[in-house]
CSV table of C-alpha atoms and ligand atoms in Angstrom, one decimal:
chain,number,residue,atom,x,y,z
O,1,MET,CA,0.0,0.0,0.0
O,2,ASP,CA,1.3,3.5,-0.8
O,3,MET,CA,0.9,5.6,2.2
O,4,ARG,CA,2.2,8.8,0.6
O,5,GLU,CA,2.7,10.2,-2.8
O,6,GLY,CA,5.6,12.1,-4.2
O,7,PRO,CA,9.4,11.7,-3.7
O,8,GLU,CA,10.7,9.6,-0.9
O,9,ARG,CA,11.3,11.4,2.3
O,10,ILE,CA,14.9,11.6,3.5
O,11,PHE,CA,15.1,10.2,7.0
O,12,ASP,CA,18.5,10.1,8.6
O,13,SER,CA,19.0,8.3,12.0
O,14,VAL,CA,22.5,9.5,12.8
O,15,ALA,CA,24.8,8.5,15.6
O,16,THR,CA,26.7,11.7,16.4
O,17,VAL,CA,26.0,15.4,17.0
O,18,ALA,CA,28.4,16.3,14.1
O,19,GLU,CA,26.3,14.3,11.6
O,20,ALA,CA,23.1,15.8,12.9
O,21,VAL,CA,24.6,19.3,12.6
O,22,ASP,CA,25.6,18.4,9.0
O,23,ALA,CA,22.1,17.2,8.2
O,24,ARG,CA,20.7,20.4,9.6
O,25,ALA,CA,23.0,22.4,7.4
O,26,ALA,CA,21.7,20.4,4.5
O,27,GLY,CA,18.2,21.4,5.4
O,28,ALA,CA,16.9,18.6,7.6
O,29,ALA,CA,14.4,19.3,10.3
O,30,VAL,CA,15.0,17.7,13.7
O,31,LEU,CA,12.9,14.8,14.9
O,32,ALA,CA,13.2,14.1,18.6
O,33,GLY,CA,10.3,12.2,20.3
O,34,GLY,CA,7.8,13.2,17.6
O,35,THR,CA,5.0,14.0,20.0
O,36,TRP,CA,4.6,17.4,18.5
O,37,ILE,CA,5.7,16.9,14.9
O,38,MET,CA,3.5,13.9,14.4
O,39,ARG,CA,0.4,16.1,15.0
O,40,ASP,CA,1.5,18.6,12.3
O,41,PRO,CA,-0.7,17.0,9.7
O,42,ARG,CA,-3.7,17.5,11.9
O,43,ARG,CA,-2.8,21.2,12.1
O,44,GLY,CA,-2.7,21.4,8.4
O,45,VAL,CA,1.1,21.5,8.4
O,46,ALA,CA,3.0,19.1,6.0
O,47,LEU,CA,5.7,16.9,7.6
O,48,PRO,CA,9.2,17.9,6.7
O,49,GLU,CA,10.7,16.4,3.5
O,50,ARG,CA,14.0,15.9,5.1
O,51,ILE,CA,14.4,14.7,8.7
O,52,VAL,CA,17.3,13.9,11.0
O,53,ALA,CA,16.3,11.8,14.0
O,54,LEU,CA,18.2,12.2,17.3
O,55,SER,CA,17.2,8.9,19.0
O,56,LYS,CA,20.4,7.1,18.2
O,57,ILE,CA,22.8,9.9,19.5
O,58,ALA,CA,24.0,8.5,22.8
O,59,GLU,CA,25.5,11.8,24.1
O,60,LEU,CA,22.1,13.6,23.8
O,61,GLN,CA,20.4,11.0,26.0
O,62,ARG,CA,22.6,11.8,29.1
O,63,VAL,CA,22.0,13.7,32.3
O,64,ASP,CA,25.2,14.6,34.1
O,65,VAL,CA,24.7,15.6,37.7
O,66,LEU,CA,27.7,17.7,38.9
O,67,ASP,CA,28.2,19.6,42.1
O,68,ASP,CA,27.6,23.0,40.6
O,69,ARG,CA,25.3,22.1,37.7
O,70,VAL,CA,23.2,19.6,35.9
O,71,SER,CA,23.8,19.0,32.2
O,72,ILE,CA,20.7,17.6,30.4
O,73,GLY,CA,21.0,16.2,26.8
O,74,ALA,CA,18.5,17.5,24.4
O,75,ALA,CA,17.0,14.1,23.7
O,76,VAL,CA,16.4,13.2,27.3
O,77,THR,CA,12.8,12.4,27.8
O,78,HIS,CA,10.6,14.0,30.5
O,79,ALA,CA,10.5,10.6,32.3
O,80,GLY,CA,14.3,10.3,32.1
O,81,LEU,CA,14.8,13.8,33.4
O,82,ALA,CA,12.4,13.2,36.3
O,83,GLN,CA,14.2,10.1,37.3
O,84,ALA,CA,17.7,11.6,37.0
O,85,ILE,CA,17.0,14.6,39.1
O,86,ASN,CA,14.6,13.1,41.6
O,87,GLY,CA,15.5,14.2,45.1
O,88,LEU,CA,18.1,16.8,44.1
O,89,ALA,CA,17.8,19.8,46.4
O,90,GLY,CA,16.9,23.0,44.5
O,91,LEU,CA,15.6,21.2,41.4
O,92,GLU,CA,12.2,20.3,42.8
O,93,GLY,CA,10.4,22.6,40.4
O,94,LEU,CA,12.0,21.1,37.3
O,95,ALA,CA,11.3,17.6,38.6
O,96,ALA,CA,7.6,18.6,39.2
O,97,ALA,CA,7.5,20.1,35.7
O,98,ALA,CA,8.9,16.9,34.1
O,99,THR,CA,6.5,14.7,36.1
O,100,GLY,CA,3.4,16.9,35.8
O,101,ALA,CA,3.4,17.4,32.0
O,102,ALA,CA,1.2,15.4,29.6
O,103,ASN,CA,0.6,11.7,30.5
O,104,PRO,CA,2.9,8.8,31.3
O,105,ALA,CA,3.2,7.5,27.8
O,106,ILE,CA,4.0,10.9,26.4
O,107,ARG,CA,6.5,11.7,29.1
O,108,ARG,CA,8.4,8.5,28.1
O,109,VAL,CA,8.8,9.9,24.6
O,110,ALA,CA,8.7,13.7,24.6
O,111,THR,CA,12.1,15.3,25.0
O,112,VAL,CA,13.5,18.3,26.7
O,113,GLY,CA,14.8,19.7,23.4
O,114,GLY,CA,11.4,19.2,21.8
O,115,ASN,CA,9.7,21.1,24.6
O,116,LEU,CA,12.1,24.0,24.2
O,117,CYS,CA,12.2,24.1,20.4
O,118,THR,CA,8.5,24.0,19.6
O,119,LEU,CA,8.0,27.6,18.5
O,120,ASP,CA,4.2,27.8,18.6
O,121,PHE,CA,3.8,26.0,22.0
O,122,ALA,CA,3.0,28.4,24.7
O,123,ALA,CA,2.2,25.8,27.4
O,124,ALA,CA,5.5,24.1,27.5
O,125,ASP,CA,6.1,23.1,31.2
O,126,LEU,CA,9.9,22.8,31.2
O,127,VAL,CA,10.4,26.4,29.9
O,128,PRO,CA,9.2,28.4,32.9
O,129,ALA,CA,10.9,25.9,35.2
O,130,LEU,CA,14.2,26.4,33.4
O,131,LEU,CA,13.7,30.2,33.4
O,132,ALA,CA,13.2,30.2,37.1
O,133,LEU,CA,16.4,28.2,37.6
O,134,ASP,CA,18.4,30.5,35.3
O,135,ALA,CA,19.3,27.7,32.9
O,136,GLN,CA,21.5,28.0,29.8
O,137,VAL,CA,21.1,26.2,26.5
O,138,GLU,CA,23.9,24.9,24.2
O,139,LEU,CA,23.3,25.2,20.4
O,140,MET,CA,25.4,23.7,17.7
O,141,VAL,CA,25.8,24.9,14.1
O,142,ALA,CA,28.2,23.9,11.4
O,143,ASP,CA,30.9,26.3,12.6
O,144,GLY,CA,30.7,25.5,16.3
O,145,GLY,CA,28.8,25.7,19.5
O,146,ARG,CA,27.5,28.4,21.6
O,147,ILE,CA,25.9,28.6,25.1
O,148,LEU,CA,23.3,31.3,25.8
O,149,PRO,CA,20.9,32.1,28.6
O,150,ILE,CA,17.5,30.5,28.1
O,151,SER,CA,15.8,33.9,28.0
O,152,THR,CA,18.0,35.0,25.0
O,153,PHE,CA,17.3,31.6,23.4
O,154,LEU,CA,13.5,32.1,23.7
O,155,ALA,CA,13.7,35.6,22.3
O,156,GLU,CA,15.8,34.5,19.3
O,157,ARG,CA,14.9,30.8,18.8
O,158,ALA,CA,12.7,31.4,15.7
O,159,VAL,CA,15.8,32.5,13.8
O,160,LEU,CA,18.4,30.4,15.7
O,161,LEU,CA,16.5,27.1,15.1
O,162,LYS,CA,16.5,27.6,11.3
O,163,THR,CA,20.1,26.1,11.4
O,164,ALA,CA,21.0,25.1,14.9
O,165,LEU,CA,20.7,21.9,16.9
O,166,LEU,CA,19.9,22.3,20.6
O,167,THR,CA,22.3,19.9,22.3
O,168,ARG,CA,22.2,20.5,26.0
O,169,VAL,CA,20.5,22.4,28.7
O,170,ILE,CA,22.7,23.4,31.6
O,171,VAL,CA,21.0,24.1,35.0
O,172,PRO,CA,23.2,25.7,37.7
O,173,ARG,CA,22.6,24.3,41.1
O,174,ALA,CA,22.3,27.7,42.7
O,175,ALA,CA,18.8,27.4,44.0
O,176,THR,CA,18.1,26.1,47.4
O,177,ALA,CA,14.4,25.3,46.6
O,178,SER,CA,12.1,25.6,43.6
O,179,ALA,CA,8.5,24.9,42.9
O,180,HIS,CA,6.3,24.5,39.8
O,181,VAL,CA,2.6,25.0,39.9
O,182,ARG,CA,0.3,24.4,37.0
O,183,LEU,CA,-3.4,24.7,36.4
O,184,PRO,CA,-4.9,22.3,33.9
O,185,LEU,CA,-8.7,22.3,33.6
O,186,ARG,CA,-8.9,18.5,33.8
O,187,LYS,CA,-6.3,16.1,35.1
O,188,ALA,CA,-5.9,13.9,32.1
O,189,GLY,CA,-3.4,15.3,29.6
O,190,ASP,CA,-4.7,18.8,29.2
O,191,TYR,CA,-2.3,21.7,28.5
O,192,PRO,CA,-2.1,23.9,31.5
O,193,VAL,CA,-4.0,27.2,31.4
O,194,ALA,CA,-1.2,28.9,33.4
O,195,ILE,CA,2.0,27.9,35.0
O,196,VAL,CA,4.1,29.6,37.7
O,197,SER,CA,7.6,28.4,38.5
O,198,VAL,CA,9.6,29.9,41.3
O,199,ALA,CA,13.1,29.4,42.7
O,200,ARG,CA,15.0,30.7,45.7
O,201,ALA,CA,18.8,31.2,45.4
O,202,SER,CA,21.1,30.5,48.3
O,203,GLY,CA,21.4,34.3,48.9
O,204,GLY,CA,17.6,34.5,49.2
O,205,ALA,CA,16.9,36.1,45.8
O,206,ILE,CA,13.7,34.9,44.2
O,207,ARG,CA,13.1,34.2,40.5
O,208,VAL,CA,9.5,33.9,39.2
O,209,ALA,CA,8.6,32.7,35.7
O,210,VAL,CA,5.2,32.3,34.0
O,211,GLY,CA,4.2,29.9,31.2
O,212,SER,CA,1.1,29.4,29.1
O,213,VAL,CA,-0.3,32.9,29.7
O,214,GLU,CA,1.5,34.8,27.0
O,215,PRO,CA,2.7,33.2,23.7
O,216,VAL,CA,6.2,32.7,25.1
O,217,ALA,CA,7.0,32.0,28.8
O,218,ARG,CA,8.9,34.9,30.6
O,219,ARG,CA,10.2,36.0,34.0
O,220,TRP,CA,7.9,38.1,36.2
O,221,THR,CA,10.5,40.8,36.9
O,222,ALA,CA,8.0,43.3,38.3
O,223,LEU,CA,7.0,40.8,41.0
O,224,GLU,CA,10.7,39.7,41.6
O,225,ASP,CA,11.6,43.4,42.2
O,226,GLU,CA,8.7,43.8,44.8
O,227,LEU,CA,9.9,40.6,46.6
O,228,SER,CA,13.5,41.6,46.6
O,229,GLY,CA,14.9,41.6,50.2
O,230,LYS,CA,11.5,41.0,51.8
O,231,ALA,CA,10.4,38.0,53.9
O,232,VAL,CA,6.8,37.5,52.9
O,233,THR,CA,4.1,35.0,53.5
O,234,PRO,CA,2.4,33.2,50.5
O,235,GLU,CA,-0.7,35.4,51.1
O,236,GLU,CA,1.4,38.5,50.9
O,237,THR,CA,3.1,37.3,47.7
O,238,GLN,CA,-0.4,36.8,46.2
O,239,ALA,CA,-1.2,40.4,47.0
O,240,LEU,CA,2.0,41.6,45.4
O,241,ALA,CA,1.3,39.5,42.4
O,242,GLU,CA,-2.1,41.2,42.0
O,243,LYS,CA,-0.4,44.6,42.2
O,244,THR,CA,2.3,43.7,39.6
O,245,ASN,CA,0.3,41.6,37.2
O,246,ASP,CA,1.5,42.9,33.9
O,247,PHE,CA,0.6,39.9,31.8
O,248,MET,CA,-1.5,40.0,28.6
O,249,GLY,CA,-3.3,36.6,28.5
O,250,ARG,CA,-3.6,34.8,25.2
O,251,ASP,CA,-6.9,33.4,24.0
O,252,GLY,CA,-6.8,29.7,23.4
O,253,ILE,CA,-9.0,26.7,23.3
O,254,GLU,CA,-8.6,25.8,27.0
O,255,ALA,CA,-9.2,29.3,28.3
O,256,GLU,CA,-9.5,33.0,27.4
O,257,GLY,CA,-6.7,35.4,28.0
O,258,TRP,CA,-8.3,37.3,30.9
O,259,TYR,CA,-8.7,34.0,32.8
O,260,ARG,CA,-5.1,32.9,32.4
O,261,ARG,CA,-4.1,36.3,33.7
O,262,GLU,CA,-6.5,36.3,36.6
O,263,VAL,CA,-5.4,32.9,38.0
O,264,LEU,CA,-1.8,34.0,38.3
O,265,PRO,CA,-1.9,35.5,41.8
O,266,ALA,CA,-3.5,32.4,43.3
O,267,LEU,CA,-0.9,30.2,41.5
O,268,VAL,CA,1.8,32.5,43.0
O,269,ARG,CA,0.5,31.9,46.5
O,270,ARG,CA,0.5,28.1,45.9
O,271,ALA,CA,4.0,28.2,44.5
O,272,PHE,CA,5.3,30.1,47.5
O,273,ALA,CA,3.5,27.8,49.9
O,274,ALA,CA,5.3,24.9,48.2
O,275,LEU,CA,8.6,26.8,48.3
O,276,GLN,CA,8.2,27.3,52.1
O,277,LYS,CA,7.8,23.6,52.4
O,278,GLY,CA,11.1,23.0,50.5
O,279,GLY,CA,9.9,23.0,47.0
O,280,ALA,CA,8.0,20.7,44.5
O,281,ALA,CA,4.2,21.2,44.3
J,1,MET,CA,13.0,3.6,3.1
J,2,THR,CA,12.9,0.1,4.7
J,3,VAL,CA,12.4,-0.1,8.5
J,4,THR,CA,13.1,-3.4,10.2
J,5,PHE,CA,11.9,-4.2,13.8
J,6,GLN,CA,10.7,-7.1,15.9
J,7,LEU,CA,6.9,-7.3,16.0
J,8,ASN,CA,5.4,-9.7,18.6
J,9,GLY,CA,8.6,-11.7,18.5
J,10,ASP,CA,8.8,-11.9,14.7
J,11,ARG,CA,11.0,-10.0,12.3
J,12,CYS,CA,9.0,-7.3,10.5
J,13,ARG,CA,9.9,-5.1,7.5
J,14,PHE,CA,8.1,-2.0,6.4
J,15,HIS,CA,9.0,-0.4,3.2
J,16,ASP,CA,7.5,3.1,2.8
J,17,ASP,CA,7.4,6.5,4.5
J,18,PRO,CA,9.3,6.3,7.8
J,19,MET,CA,7.0,9.1,9.2
J,20,THR,CA,4.0,6.7,8.9
J,21,PRO,CA,2.6,6.4,12.4
J,22,LEU,CA,3.4,2.9,13.9
J,23,LEU,CA,-0.3,2.6,14.5
J,24,ASP,CA,-1.1,2.7,10.8
J,25,VAL,CA,1.5,0.1,10.0
J,26,LEU,CA,0.1,-2.2,12.7
J,27,ARG,CA,-3.5,-1.8,11.7
J,28,GLN,CA,-3.3,-1.4,7.9
J,29,GLU,CA,-0.3,-3.4,6.9
J,30,LYS,CA,-0.1,-6.1,9.6
J,31,PHE,CA,-3.8,-6.3,10.3
J,32,LEU,CA,-3.2,-6.1,14.0
J,33,THR,CA,-6.3,-4.1,14.9
J,34,GLY,CA,-6.1,-4.4,18.7
J,35,ALA,CA,-4.5,-1.0,19.0
J,36,LYS,CA,-7.3,1.5,18.2
J,37,ALA,CA,-7.1,4.8,16.3
J,38,VAL,CA,-9.3,7.1,18.4
J,39,CYS,CA,-7.8,10.6,19.0
J,40,ARG,CA,-4.5,10.3,17.1
J,41,GLU,CA,-3.2,13.0,19.3
J,42,GLY,CA,-1.5,11.2,22.2
J,43,PHE,CA,-4.4,11.9,24.5
J,44,CYS,CA,-6.6,8.9,24.8
J,45,GLY,CA,-4.2,5.9,25.0
J,46,ALA,CA,-6.3,3.6,22.9
J,47,CYS,CA,-3.3,3.0,20.6
J,48,THR,CA,-0.8,2.1,23.4
J,49,VAL,CA,1.8,-0.6,22.5
J,50,HIS,CA,5.1,-1.5,24.0
J,51,VAL,CA,8.3,-0.4,22.4
J,52,ASP,CA,11.2,-2.2,24.0
J,53,GLY,CA,8.9,-3.0,26.9
J,54,GLU,CA,7.7,0.5,27.5
J,55,PRO,CA,4.1,1.6,26.8
J,56,VAL,CA,4.0,4.4,24.2
J,57,MET,CA,1.3,6.0,22.0
J,58,SER,CA,1.7,4.3,18.6
J,59,CYS,CA,-0.3,7.1,16.9
J,60,LEU,CA,2.5,9.5,17.5
J,61,LYS,CA,5.4,7.1,16.9
J,62,PRO,CA,6.9,7.5,13.5
J,63,VAL,CA,7.7,3.9,12.3
J,64,GLY,CA,11.2,5.2,11.4
J,65,LEU,CA,12.0,5.6,15.1
J,66,VAL,CA,11.3,1.9,15.9
J,67,SER,CA,14.0,0.6,13.6
J,68,GLY,CA,15.8,-2.1,15.5
J,69,CYS,CA,13.3,-2.0,18.4
J,70,SER,CA,11.0,-4.7,19.7
J,71,VAL,CA,7.3,-3.9,19.4
J,72,THR,CA,4.6,-5.8,21.4
J,73,THR,CA,0.9,-5.2,20.7
J,74,ILE,CA,-2.0,-6.6,22.7
J,75,GLU,CA,-2.0,-9.5,20.2
J,76,GLY,CA,1.5,-10.4,21.3
J,77,LEU,CA,0.7,-10.2,25.0
J,78,SER,CA,-1.4,-13.3,24.6
J,79,SER,CA,-3.3,-14.5,21.6
J,80,GLY,CA,-5.8,-17.0,20.5
J,81,ASP,CA,-6.1,-19.9,23.0
J,82,GLN,CA,-3.0,-19.0,25.0
J,83,THR,CA,-3.4,-18.2,28.6
J,84,LEU,CA,-4.2,-14.6,29.2
J,85,HIS,CA,-1.8,-12.2,30.8
J,86,PRO,CA,-2.6,-12.3,34.5
J,87,LEU,CA,-3.9,-8.7,34.4
J,88,GLN,CA,-6.2,-9.6,31.4
J,89,ALA,CA,-7.4,-12.5,33.4
J,90,ALA,CA,-8.0,-10.2,36.4
J,91,PHE,CA,-10.0,-7.8,34.2
J,92,GLU,CA,-12.1,-10.7,32.8
J,93,ALA,CA,-12.7,-12.2,36.2
J,94,ALA,CA,-13.9,-8.9,37.7
J,95,ASP,CA,-16.0,-8.2,34.6
J,96,VAL,CA,-14.5,-4.7,34.2
J,97,VAL,CA,-14.7,-4.4,30.4
J,98,GLN,CA,-17.7,-2.5,29.0
J,99,CYS,CA,-17.5,-1.6,25.3
J,100,GLY,CA,-13.9,-2.6,25.2
J,101,MET,CA,-12.6,0.2,23.0
J,102,CYS,CA,-10.1,1.5,25.6
J,103,PHE,CA,-9.0,-2.0,26.8
J,104,PRO,CA,-6.1,-3.0,24.5
J,105,GLY,CA,-4.5,0.3,25.5
J,106,MET,CA,-5.5,0.0,29.1
J,107,VAL,CA,-3.9,-3.5,29.3
J,108,MET,CA,-0.7,-2.4,27.6
J,109,SER,CA,-0.2,0.6,29.9
J,110,LEU,CA,-1.2,-1.2,33.1
J,111,SER,CA,0.7,-4.5,32.4
J,112,ALA,CA,3.9,-2.6,32.3
J,113,PHE,CA,2.9,-0.6,35.3
J,114,VAL,CA,2.2,-3.7,37.5
J,115,ARG,CA,5.5,-5.2,36.3
J,116,ASP,CA,7.4,-2.1,37.4
J,117,ASN,CA,5.4,-1.2,40.5
J,118,PRO,CA,4.4,-4.3,42.4
J,119,GLU,CA,3.7,-2.2,45.5
J,120,ALA,CA,1.6,0.5,43.9
J,121,THR,CA,-1.0,2.4,45.8
J,122,ARG,CA,-4.5,3.4,44.5
J,123,PRO,CA,-3.4,7.0,43.7
J,124,GLU,CA,-0.4,5.6,41.9
J,125,ILE,CA,-2.6,3.3,39.8
J,126,LYS,CA,-4.8,6.3,39.0
J,127,THR,CA,-1.8,8.4,37.9
J,128,ALA,CA,-0.6,5.5,35.7
J,129,MET,CA,-4.0,5.5,33.9
J,130,SER,CA,-4.1,9.2,33.3
J,131,GLY,CA,-3.2,8.7,29.6
J,132,ASN,CA,-5.9,6.1,29.1
J,133,ILE,CA,-9.4,7.5,28.6
J,134,CYS,CA,-12.3,5.2,29.1
J,135,ARG,CA,-15.4,6.6,27.5
J,136,CYS,CA,-17.6,4.2,29.4
J,137,THR,CA,-16.0,5.6,32.5
J,138,GLY,CA,-15.5,2.3,34.2
J,139,TYR,CA,-12.4,3.7,36.0
J,140,GLU,CA,-13.2,2.6,39.6
J,141,ARG,CA,-13.7,-1.0,38.6
J,142,ILE,CA,-10.5,-1.0,36.6
J,143,ILE,CA,-8.6,0.4,39.6
J,144,ASP,CA,-10.2,-2.2,41.9
J,145,ALA,CA,-9.1,-5.0,39.5
J,146,VAL,CA,-5.5,-3.7,39.3
J,147,ALA,CA,-5.4,-3.4,43.1
J,148,ASP,CA,-6.8,-6.9,43.5
J,149,HIS,CA,-4.3,-8.2,41.0
J,150,LEU,CA,-1.3,-6.6,42.8
J,151,GLU,CA,-2.7,-8.0,46.1
J,152,ALA,CA,-3.0,-11.5,44.6
J,153,GLN,CA,0.6,-11.3,43.2
J,154,LYS,CA,1.9,-10.2,46.6
J,155,SER,CA,0.2,-13.1,48.4
J,156,GLY,CA,1.5,-15.4,45.6
J,157,ARG,CA,5.0,-14.2,46.2
J,158,GLN,CA,4.6,-14.5,50.0
J,159,ALA,CA,3.3,-18.1,49.7
J,160,LYS,CA,6.3,-19.0,47.5
J,161,GLU,CA,8.7,-17.4,50.0
J,162,THR,CA,7.2,-19.4,52.9
J,163,ALA,CA,7.3,-22.6,50.8
J,164,HIS,CA,11.1,-22.1,50.3
J,165,VAL,CA,11.9,-21.8,54.0
B,1,FAD,C1,-1.5,14.4,24.9
B,1,FAD,C2,-0.4,15.4,25.0
B,1,FAD,C3,-0.3,16.2,26.1
B,1,FAD,C4,0.8,17.1,26.3
B,1,FAD,N1,0.8,17.8,27.5
B,1,FAD,C5,1.9,18.6,27.7
B,1,FAD,C6,2.0,19.3,28.9
B,1,FAD,O1,1.2,19.2,29.8
B,1,FAD,N2,3.1,20.1,29.1
B,1,FAD,C7,4.0,20.3,28.1
B,1,FAD,O2,5.0,21.0,28.3
B,1,FAD,N3,3.9,19.6,26.9
B,1,FAD,C8,2.8,18.8,26.7
B,1,FAD,N4,2.7,18.2,25.5
B,1,FAD,C9,3.6,18.6,24.5
B,1,FAD,C10,4.9,17.8,24.5
B,1,FAD,O3,5.6,17.9,25.7
B,1,FAD,C11,5.7,18.3,23.5
B,1,FAD,O4,5.1,18.0,22.4
B,1,FAD,C12,7.1,17.7,23.6
B,1,FAD,O5,7.9,18.3,24.6
B,1,FAD,C13,7.8,17.8,22.3
B,1,FAD,O6,8.9,16.9,22.4
B,1,FAD,P1,9.3,15.9,21.3
B,1,FAD,O7,10.6,15.3,21.7
B,1,FAD,O8,8.2,14.9,21.1
B,1,FAD,O9,9.4,16.9,20.0
B,1,FAD,P2,9.3,16.6,18.5
B,1,FAD,O10,7.8,16.5,18.1
B,1,FAD,O11,10.2,15.6,18.0
B,1,FAD,O12,9.8,18.1,18.0
B,1,FAD,C14,9.1,19.3,18.3
B,1,FAD,C15,9.8,20.5,17.6
B,1,FAD,O13,11.1,20.7,18.2
B,1,FAD,C16,12.1,20.6,17.2
B,1,FAD,N5,13.3,20.0,17.9
B,1,FAD,C17,13.2,18.9,18.8
B,1,FAD,N6,14.4,18.7,19.3
B,1,FAD,C18,15.2,19.6,18.8
B,1,FAD,C19,16.6,19.9,19.1
B,1,FAD,N7,17.4,19.2,19.9
B,1,FAD,N8,17.2,20.9,18.4
B,1,FAD,C20,16.4,21.7,17.5
B,1,FAD,N9,15.1,21.5,17.3
B,1,FAD,C21,14.5,20.5,18.0
B,1,FAD,C22,11.5,19.8,16.1
B,1,FAD,O14,12.2,20.0,14.9
B,1,FAD,C23,10.1,20.2,16.2
B,1,FAD,O15,10.0,21.5,15.5
B,1,FAD,C24,1.7,17.2,25.3
B,1,FAD,C25,1.7,16.5,24.2
B,1,FAD,C26,0.7,15.5,24.0
B,1,FAD,C27,0.7,14.7,22.8
B,2,FES,S1,-5.2,7.3,19.3
B,2,FES,FE1,-3.2,7.4,20.1
B,2,FES,S2,-3.5,8.4,22.0
B,2,FES,FE2,-5.5,8.4,21.1
B,3,FES,S1,-14.8,0.2,28.2
B,3,FES,FE1,-15.7,1.5,26.7
B,3,FES,S2,-14.1,3.0,26.5
B,3,FES,FE2,-13.4,1.9,28.2
């Protein structure tokens, strides 16, 4: 049976990063877990004609836990990440993001790189968790590698990902506790309406990031400034979140923009309550 | 492109588009219709199969990615007049199946879960089922049957241990 018309698709399952970078330079799109790309036809988007698969590149499947940082290969799955960082102090929020997203079968397949590189996906759970932890990403192109802050990556990824391969995410172990709170409307597999990730650094500084409310996740710097140097209760952070709520909610199938924005202060309270208890949520 | 993999213990070759969902290869080429095509979005779990022993959604798995892997479908878990997988037997004994649409996927998800989590609690069983939607909403009975099955396995193990002493 002919499943598809036209010329044969080029599908390279390469063994090294160098080969994947070469394939990219030749115009191949990256296939990681496929949980996003495989739904492209349902969105009216044709599958890429030329594909490079990452599943056989051993170095992209590794998580290295060092004293001062954790290095996460781009093809590590959500389930693999959750397992590798389970119980690491300070990374509770990232672990909660990796275990709370999607459903078990998707988490076994969907990768960290796929979560960060899907341009039109506002509800990615790992993105705000990594913003709160001040992570960096490593990109590879034909003439070499480059490490950049995740916020810069998010701002420029539409251009960068035309040629680059995301190879690693580097998470500094500077936080003493972190938490990730998400609001799906139902429990089974829905995208979260809004996400709040928070992390406290050893000096006490707080970082807050919000996902799924605007088209791309971002830090909540207005709230971070208000919190700076203050010891506040979760209820007080909720009040400060109401005062500094500068988000413009996006309309989407799960919820309208105003709702995504309105739920943020309550999620902030929950996130800080979790942080007080030492993280997670 | 030709993709070669193990399917229910036999060598299997597929020659066509490597981005074809594994689900379509199973149903349309191999006539293994146990895995169901329901949402095709990774949401309902009706298409769950094992790839190298781990339950995944076959609707979102490009067949090119299973090259060299071992795929097991519900037909491979137990077929025809063979004895049922103990979890299937537990479902049958407790009469939990209603229309049956979700069950091949439910069994593939939960058979791996009980293998890996012999001490699972009810909330853990529920979490494990969060990617398997049952439109007949027979959830509580399924959870009861899984819990009973784990309990039976445990007493089986204990009986064996005592017998060895
Ligand atoms: C039922 C369901 C529920 C879901 N729920 C959630 C949820 O609650 N939270 C959440 O965050 N996500 C959720 N998702 C989305 C899922 O997490 C993402 O689809 C996933 O992270 C994508 O990873 P992947 O490896 O499957 O990516 P793929 O589909 O393989 O790729 C996605 C995109 O990223 C690009 N890409 C992938 N890796 C790289 C790389 N290393 N370098 C450059 N480009 C790359 C690809 O070219 C493609 O454009 C859900 C998905 C499903 C099906
Ligand atoms: S058909 Fe694959 S998850 Fe629903
Ligand atoms: S028994 Fe009918 S869908 Fe589950």
